[in-house]
Amino acid sequence: MPQTPSSTAMFTPGGFSPHVHPPKENIPEGLIFQDGNLTSASLDALIQHLVPTAEYYPEKAYIFTFLLSSRLFIEPQDLLSKVCHMCVEQQNLDDPVLDKVKVRKFGPKILQLLTEWTETFPSDFRDEQMVGHLKEMIHRIAPCDEAYWKKMNLLLQNLNQKLATLNQGEETIVKVNASVSDKLVAFKTKPPPIQRDILSICSDPYTLAQQLTHVELEHLSHIGPEEFVQAFVHKDPLDSTKPCFSDQKKTMNLEAYVKWFNRLCYVVATEICMPAKKKQRAQVIEFFIDVARECFNIGNFNSLMAIISGMNMSPVSRLKKTWAKVKTAKFFILEHQMDPTGNFYNYRTALRGAAHRSLTAHSNREKIVIPFFSLLIKDIYFLNEGCANRLPNGHVNFEKFIELAKQVGEFMTWKQVECPFEQDHNIIHYLQTAPVFTEDGLYLASYESESPENQTEKDRWKTLRSTILGKT
């Protein structure tokens, strides 16, 4: 993500300070502070606070927080239009003869703001209007300094590169989804025999954990911070305007990542339920326990939770004879780490440990922190539901968005880590596209492996044999 040193500081927890107050002479009317912290403001005052001048530049924490949350109140293209209009008025950029000395003081600041916006929220600039406003702003100041043209070209070059990467990522998601759905259709008609299994593709738990980490980090790299806000957009009862993004929530990458978690659960369950022999099923369970432990050691908590969830699915957990052959001590330790008790207290403790290790790390290997994503989404959801976006006086509840920005900002730091492990395309292709049982298919395979124990299970087995296999 961000290439400039300054924008990286926006996301590091150490660099994120809620104290977003400028010198007193630069405070616009309508900003409310409490104990030095900006707590609420009118939307206009917040926009004014974003606009740089020759003497003032907003704090990076403020820029990130406001650009993240502003889309709940104003569309990005309208916001950029307002920012540019204010700049033109304040700096007299409409004058036939520009004050070059004045503009040279202001120029680097507006260029920095536009650079941070394009680097952190590149998706906003898929809109042609956004790029138009950006170019127009730079064209106004460029006559005062030749260097501004070069900076504009570099900015646009980096932006195009980011947008190309985003498009490529989304095209890959579409291709993978198409490939998976085709195989699922074929698989429903003929469940049991699959020639390949995970152990024939990869028999080393550490290697599989590394490849899972590749898939996770690839997914994370495409999720923009704005998706966390756009996922929960709804009509604000205190807001008379139509909410932005109500027609189309731009959350494709976030949704694809949740789908990947669900798929991995089903991959694990399918691989366990597939073998006909008890000994082989036990071997697969022990293999996945080792993979889960390696994921924990790496800091890949999302794959860890998906594997545990897959092993705890009813069609797998009911295989008592199989589990009797498994050395379960390691599994119970992992389950304890991811125990939901106390709002996932054990997991949150482990996550904090991994986050601390990441902050002091010297290598990418130690920097890896892949959170249990569904819980992160849930935390953000409850933060969103628990606090209003606007206060009764119509002010934006900025205190809420500072907390939101802290959570999203930390995630932004983690998602920028480059995977240090060598990629194995065969393993990754298998993980992403191998056929998996549907829920009914899992139950059928489970009953075929270990007979039903009660009348309810017997009835279900009979129904599934009839509907899936066409047998009575």
XYZ file of C-alpha atoms in Angstrom:
472
model
C 0.000 0.000 0.000
C 1.381 3.437 0.886
C 4.863 4.033 -0.469
C 5.653 7.286 1.306
C 7.009 7.147 4.857
C 4.473 9.683 6.035
C 1.387 7.678 5.138
C 2.646 4.522 6.810
C 2.634 6.399 10.116
C -1.112 6.855 9.683
C -1.699 3.206 10.451
C 0.884 2.287 13.082
C -0.792 2.164 16.500
C 2.127 4.151 17.916
C 1.638 6.801 15.231
C -2.122 6.992 15.691
C -3.025 9.678 18.175
C -6.584 10.807 18.794
C -5.210 14.259 19.713
C -6.130 15.897 16.435
C -6.063 19.526 17.470
C -4.247 22.161 15.419
C -2.802 25.434 16.724
C -5.614 27.603 18.083
C -5.465 30.096 15.245
C -6.206 27.285 12.751
C -9.224 25.797 14.533
C -12.343 26.269 12.377
C -15.577 27.225 14.147
C -17.764 24.222 14.910
C -15.022 21.841 16.155
C -15.694 20.590 19.693
C -12.738 19.409 21.799
C -12.717 17.629 25.143
C -9.457 17.118 27.063
C -7.604 18.050 23.897
C -9.444 15.485 21.771
C -11.717 16.328 18.858
C -15.053 14.755 19.807
C -17.639 16.232 17.440
C -18.137 18.848 14.764
C -20.362 19.968 11.947
C -19.548 18.329 8.611
C -18.526 21.684 7.142
C -16.085 22.329 10.008
C -14.544 18.862 9.525
C -14.068 19.527 5.815
C -12.504 22.910 6.602
C -10.176 21.143 9.077
C -9.010 18.841 6.264
C -8.032 21.689 3.928
C -4.323 22.631 4.148
C -3.077 26.220 3.964
C 0.391 27.751 3.583
C 0.840 27.502 7.386
C -1.335 24.515 8.333
C -1.427 20.813 7.485
C -3.867 18.401 9.180
C -2.524 15.576 11.351
C -2.202 12.258 9.551
C -4.466 10.561 12.075
C -7.151 13.141 11.318
C -6.795 12.724 7.545
C -7.239 8.949 7.781
C -10.125 9.143 10.274
C -12.041 11.765 8.319
C -11.497 10.249 4.854
C -12.578 6.871 6.260
C -15.761 8.134 7.924
C -16.720 11.030 5.629
C -18.238 8.675 3.041
C -21.142 8.091 5.445
C -22.108 11.748 5.001
C -20.790 12.894 1.639
C -19.681 11.077 -1.530
C -15.889 11.166 -2.096
C -16.204 13.116 -5.369
C -18.327 15.777 -3.647
C -15.855 15.981 -0.782
C -12.865 16.422 -3.099
C -14.800 19.024 -5.087
C -15.439 20.998 -1.874
C -11.814 20.688 -0.745
C -10.557 21.948 -4.114
C -13.078 24.813 -4.137
C -11.949 25.921 -0.640
C -8.300 25.775 -1.717
C -8.987 27.912 -4.785
C -10.791 30.528 -2.672
C -8.268 30.600 0.189
C -5.190 30.755 -2.069
C -6.753 33.082 -4.706
C -5.963 30.488 -7.390
C -8.513 32.129 -9.709
C -6.438 35.329 -9.930
C -5.002 36.007 -13.411
C -1.570 36.513 -11.817
C -0.777 34.027 -9.056
C 1.220 34.939 -5.957
C 4.042 32.435 -6.628
C 5.652 32.794 -3.195
C 2.320 32.085 -1.489
C 1.460 29.168 -3.788
C 4.890 27.573 -3.303
C 4.215 27.432 0.446
C 0.780 25.925 -0.123
C 1.601 23.632 -3.104
C 3.567 20.882 -1.314
C 0.820 20.624 1.319
C -2.090 20.103 -1.102
C 0.074 17.666 -3.103
C 0.780 15.734 0.109
C -2.930 15.581 0.966
C -3.821 14.321 -2.530
C -0.975 11.788 -2.374
C -2.178 10.402 0.970
C -5.761 10.212 -0.291
C -4.802 8.337 -3.492
C -2.507 5.941 -1.635
C -4.872 5.075 1.192
C -8.217 5.133 -0.625
C -7.331 4.410 -4.289
C -10.823 2.967 -4.932
C -12.280 6.463 -4.567
C -10.391 7.415 -7.734
C -12.103 4.835 -9.928
C -14.535 7.677 -10.416
C -13.501 9.886 -13.353
C -14.788 12.979 -11.543
C -12.301 12.329 -8.731
C -9.367 12.162 -11.153
C -10.725 15.285 -12.879
C -10.778 17.291 -9.616
C -7.294 16.058 -8.767
C -5.822 17.081 -12.146
C -7.593 20.444 -12.107
C -6.169 21.276 -8.671
C -2.613 20.473 -9.726
C -2.997 22.371 -13.019
C -3.879 25.480 -11.019
C -0.684 25.406 -8.914
C 1.714 23.899 -11.482
C 2.594 27.199 -13.248
C 4.298 28.313 -10.002
C 6.762 25.428 -9.895
C 7.914 22.994 -12.606
C 8.392 20.272 -9.956
C 4.605 20.084 -9.447
C 4.151 18.578 -12.945
C 6.580 15.775 -12.112
C 4.868 15.177 -8.783
C 1.475 15.005 -10.509
C 2.753 12.483 -13.059
C 4.252 10.346 -10.288
C 1.043 10.553 -8.260
C -1.078 9.479 -11.271
C 1.382 6.729 -12.162
C 1.204 5.260 -8.640
C -2.572 5.603 -8.599
C -2.967 3.787 -11.950
C -0.725 1.018 -10.667
C -2.832 0.624 -7.527
C -6.087 0.606 -9.499
C -4.678 -1.982 -11.941
C -3.709 -4.206 -8.977
C -7.198 -3.813 -7.473
C -8.868 -4.693 -10.787
C -6.589 -7.686 -11.225
C -7.428 -8.902 -7.711
C -11.147 -8.584 -8.336
C -10.873 -10.406 -11.674
C -9.063 -13.255 -9.870
C -11.878 -13.449 -7.302
C -14.457 -13.722 -10.108
C -12.422 -16.455 -11.869
C -11.906 -18.475 -8.679
C -15.601 -18.186 -7.757
C -16.637 -19.349 -11.254
C -14.253 -22.288 -11.093
C -15.488 -23.311 -7.624
C -19.182 -23.099 -8.477
C -18.696 -25.226 -11.609
C -16.986 -27.937 -9.585
C -19.619 -27.782 -6.854
C -22.407 -28.426 -9.376
C -20.573 -31.444 -10.797
C -19.786 -32.682 -7.326
C -23.333 -32.638 -6.035
C -24.335 -35.231 -8.611
C -21.532 -37.634 -7.677
C -20.332 -37.101 -4.100
C -17.970 -39.744 -2.714
C -14.978 -40.480 -4.955
C -12.486 -37.631 -5.393
C -9.174 -38.840 -6.796
C -7.035 -36.170 -5.159
C -6.871 -35.255 -1.494
C -4.911 -32.711 0.515
C -2.258 -35.195 1.679
C -1.437 -36.129 -1.906
C -0.970 -32.414 -2.689
C 0.905 -31.434 0.488
C 1.883 -33.730 3.353
C 3.907 -31.192 5.341
C 1.818 -29.161 7.858
C 4.278 -26.245 7.936
C 4.203 -25.916 4.118
C 0.397 -25.936 4.069
C 0.274 -23.313 6.846
C 2.629 -21.145 4.775
C 0.473 -21.497 1.647
C -2.673 -20.679 3.643
C -0.867 -17.551 4.845
C -0.196 -16.645 1.188
C -3.906 -16.906 0.380
C -4.868 -14.900 3.473
C -2.413 -12.052 2.803
C -3.428 -11.945 -0.859
C -7.072 -11.466 0.176
C -6.146 -8.863 2.789
C -4.064 -6.857 0.311
C -7.183 -6.104 -1.778
C -9.456 -4.970 1.082
C -9.606 -1.172 1.214
C -10.219 0.553 4.575
C -13.403 2.093 3.162
C -15.011 -1.351 2.820
C -15.322 -1.607 6.620
C -17.428 1.553 6.676
C -19.412 0.741 3.537
C -20.350 -2.706 4.880
C -22.548 -1.099 7.539
C -24.046 1.863 5.713
C -27.679 2.404 6.589
C -30.051 5.316 6.910
C -29.091 7.554 9.829
C -32.321 8.747 11.544
C -30.639 12.065 12.412
C -29.407 12.595 8.885
C -31.851 14.116 6.401
C -29.648 13.270 3.398
C -29.727 10.026 1.472
C -26.945 7.712 2.719
C -24.053 7.227 0.321
C -23.536 3.793 -1.266
C -27.114 2.739 -0.424
C -27.602 1.381 -3.937
C -24.335 -0.485 -4.205
C -22.152 -1.388 -1.266
C -18.624 -1.524 -2.533
C -17.513 -4.414 -0.352
C -16.550 -7.073 -2.909
C -13.111 -7.841 -1.449
C -14.385 -7.987 2.109
C -17.165 -10.388 1.109
C -14.727 -12.537 -0.900
C -12.544 -12.873 2.195
C -15.481 -14.037 4.337
C -16.315 -16.572 1.587
C -12.721 -17.833 1.674
C -13.014 -18.489 5.438
C -16.244 -20.459 4.903
C -14.655 -22.393 2.052
C -11.639 -23.342 4.164
C -13.990 -24.696 6.874
C -15.651 -26.893 4.241
C -12.321 -27.960 2.699
C -11.196 -29.233 6.133
C -14.501 -31.008 6.820
C -14.559 -32.563 3.318
C -10.973 -33.842 3.571
C -11.796 -35.505 6.919
C -15.124 -37.030 5.865
C -13.890 -38.233 2.463
C -11.635 -41.244 3.278
C -13.447 -44.567 3.625
C -11.078 -45.912 6.290
C -11.093 -44.781 9.909
C -7.291 -44.789 10.132
C -7.007 -42.420 7.127
C -9.625 -40.062 8.555
C -7.716 -39.930 11.860
C -4.514 -39.225 9.928
C -6.167 -36.278 8.132
C -7.472 -34.885 11.451
C -3.998 -35.072 13.015
C -2.528 -33.434 9.920
C -4.941 -30.483 10.187
C -4.250 -30.147 13.920
C -0.557 -29.738 13.052
C -1.415 -27.251 10.280
C -3.542 -25.247 12.748
C -0.701 -25.194 15.282
C 1.724 -23.901 12.604
C -0.830 -21.215 11.650
C -0.938 -20.122 15.295
C 2.864 -19.918 15.439
C 2.956 -17.853 12.225
C 0.267 -15.453 13.488
C -2.332 -16.603 10.953
C -5.372 -16.657 13.260
C -7.944 -16.615 10.451
C -6.831 -19.932 8.934
C -6.430 -21.339 12.448
C -10.057 -20.544 13.303
C -11.312 -21.864 9.939
C -9.532 -25.193 10.524
C -10.896 -25.504 14.085
C -14.385 -24.567 12.831
C -14.151 -27.207 10.084
C -13.168 -29.881 12.607
C -16.020 -28.835 14.917
C -18.709 -29.134 12.225
C -21.300 -31.726 13.254
C -20.561 -34.223 10.438
C -16.920 -34.299 11.638
C -17.400 -34.092 15.401
C -19.876 -37.033 15.352
C -17.173 -39.395 14.013
C -16.448 -40.763 17.525
C -14.611 -43.914 16.382
C -12.336 -41.787 14.202
C -11.631 -39.263 16.971
C -10.825 -42.149 19.352
C -7.751 -42.839 17.182
C -6.587 -39.179 17.279
C -4.082 -37.706 19.742
C -6.274 -34.808 20.766
C -4.105 -33.007 23.368
C -2.748 -30.515 20.795
C -6.247 -29.923 19.433
C -7.642 -29.092 22.876
C -4.835 -26.545 23.407
C -5.716 -24.835 20.099
C -9.439 -24.911 20.915
C -8.639 -23.301 24.261
C -6.751 -20.499 22.476
C -9.749 -19.784 20.243
C -12.396 -20.355 22.939
C -15.220 -17.780 22.532
C -15.631 -17.483 26.334
C -15.163 -13.988 27.738
C -15.561 -12.421 24.289
C -12.653 -14.501 22.952
C -10.381 -13.425 25.817
C -7.648 -16.017 25.081
C -7.583 -15.202 21.367
C -7.483 -11.448 22.002
C -4.531 -11.966 24.374
C -2.701 -14.007 21.710
C -3.542 -11.378 19.070
C -2.088 -8.600 21.246
C 1.073 -10.692 21.660
C 1.362 -11.166 17.887
C 0.699 -7.447 17.305
C 3.455 -6.529 19.782
C 5.847 -8.955 18.083
C 4.951 -7.380 14.739
C 5.748 -3.876 15.992
C 9.259 -4.846 17.115
C 9.936 -7.293 14.248
C 13.054 -7.227 12.099
C 11.748 -9.629 9.440
C 8.481 -10.040 7.490
C 8.135 -13.495 9.040
C 7.749 -11.916 12.509
C 5.490 -9.122 11.226
C 2.641 -11.433 10.175
C -0.629 -10.769 12.002
C -3.743 -12.144 10.309
C -6.694 -11.558 12.654
C -9.749 -13.781 12.948
C -11.618 -11.691 10.396
C -15.235 -12.461 11.327
C -14.553 -11.265 14.878
C -12.912 -8.066 13.592
C -16.016 -7.408 11.459
C -18.221 -8.167 14.468
C -16.261 -5.716 16.665
C -16.635 -2.999 14.037
C -20.326 -3.842 13.612
C -20.993 -3.464 17.353
C -19.020 -0.220 17.470
C -21.132 1.049 14.577
C -24.436 -0.107 16.093
C -23.569 1.038 19.610
C -22.924 4.694 18.710
C -24.818 7.110 16.489
C -23.030 8.653 13.506
C -24.513 12.027 14.372
C -25.362 13.639 17.697
C -28.809 15.151 18.369
C -27.446 18.632 17.462
C -26.558 17.312 13.979
C -22.821 17.204 14.632
C -20.765 14.272 13.365
C -19.864 11.990 16.308
C -16.134 12.142 15.626
C -15.251 10.314 18.858
C -16.867 7.196 17.397
C -14.874 7.472 14.181
C -11.567 7.878 16.004
C -12.220 4.481 17.612
C -13.239 3.010 14.251
C -10.085 4.396 12.617
C -7.922 2.812 15.339
C -9.364 -0.626 14.592
C -9.223 -0.264 10.818
C -5.818 1.447 10.984
C -4.287 -1.474 12.851
C -5.676 -3.845 10.226
C -4.177 -1.627 7.502
C -0.737 -2.065 9.061
C -1.084 -5.852 9.143
C -2.353 -6.170 5.587
C 0.735 -4.474 4.157
C 3.113 -7.254 5.204
C 4.611 -9.108 2.250
C 4.407 -12.879 2.587
C 7.960 -14.151 3.235
C 7.229 -17.759 2.246
C 7.838 -19.271 -1.166
C 4.613 -19.707 -3.083
C 3.439 -23.132 -4.247
C 0.835 -22.569 -6.960
C -0.336 -26.203 -7.000
C -1.218 -26.175 -3.306
C -2.899 -22.756 -3.521
C -4.875 -23.800 -6.612
C -6.080 -26.916 -4.784
C -7.110 -24.938 -1.694
C -9.050 -22.422 -3.786
C -10.716 -24.712 -6.331
C -10.853 -28.344 -5.115
C -14.447 -29.646 -4.948
C -15.977 -29.671 -1.477
C -19.049 -31.384 -0.057
C -22.184 -29.361 0.543
C -23.563 -29.610 4.079
C -25.806 -32.492 2.980
C -22.854 -34.134 1.241
C -20.813 -33.892 4.447
C -23.553 -35.527 6.506
C -23.978 -38.303 3.944
C -20.225 -38.992 3.868
C -20.178 -38.957 7.678
C -23.066 -41.453 7.953
C -21.492 -43.677 5.305
C -18.249 -43.697 7.355
C -19.802 -44.238 10.794
C -23.406 -45.434 10.956
C -26.165 -43.235 12.421
C -26.549 -43.524 16.202
C -30.206 -42.626 16.663
C -33.488 -42.537 14.770
C -33.101 -38.874 13.745
C -29.741 -39.621 12.138
C -31.127 -42.790 10.491
C -34.001 -40.838 8.946
C -31.655 -38.138 7.686
C -29.248 -40.735 6.244
C -32.112 -42.423 4.403
C -33.281 -39.081 2.948
C -29.759 -38.086 1.859
C -29.079 -41.454 0.202
C -32.306 -41.021 -1.714
C -31.813 -37.375 -2.777
C -28.064 -37.406 -3.443
C -27.287 -40.969 -4.481
C -30.710 -41.955 -5.796
C -30.675 -45.013 -3.519
C -33.350 -46.269 -1.159
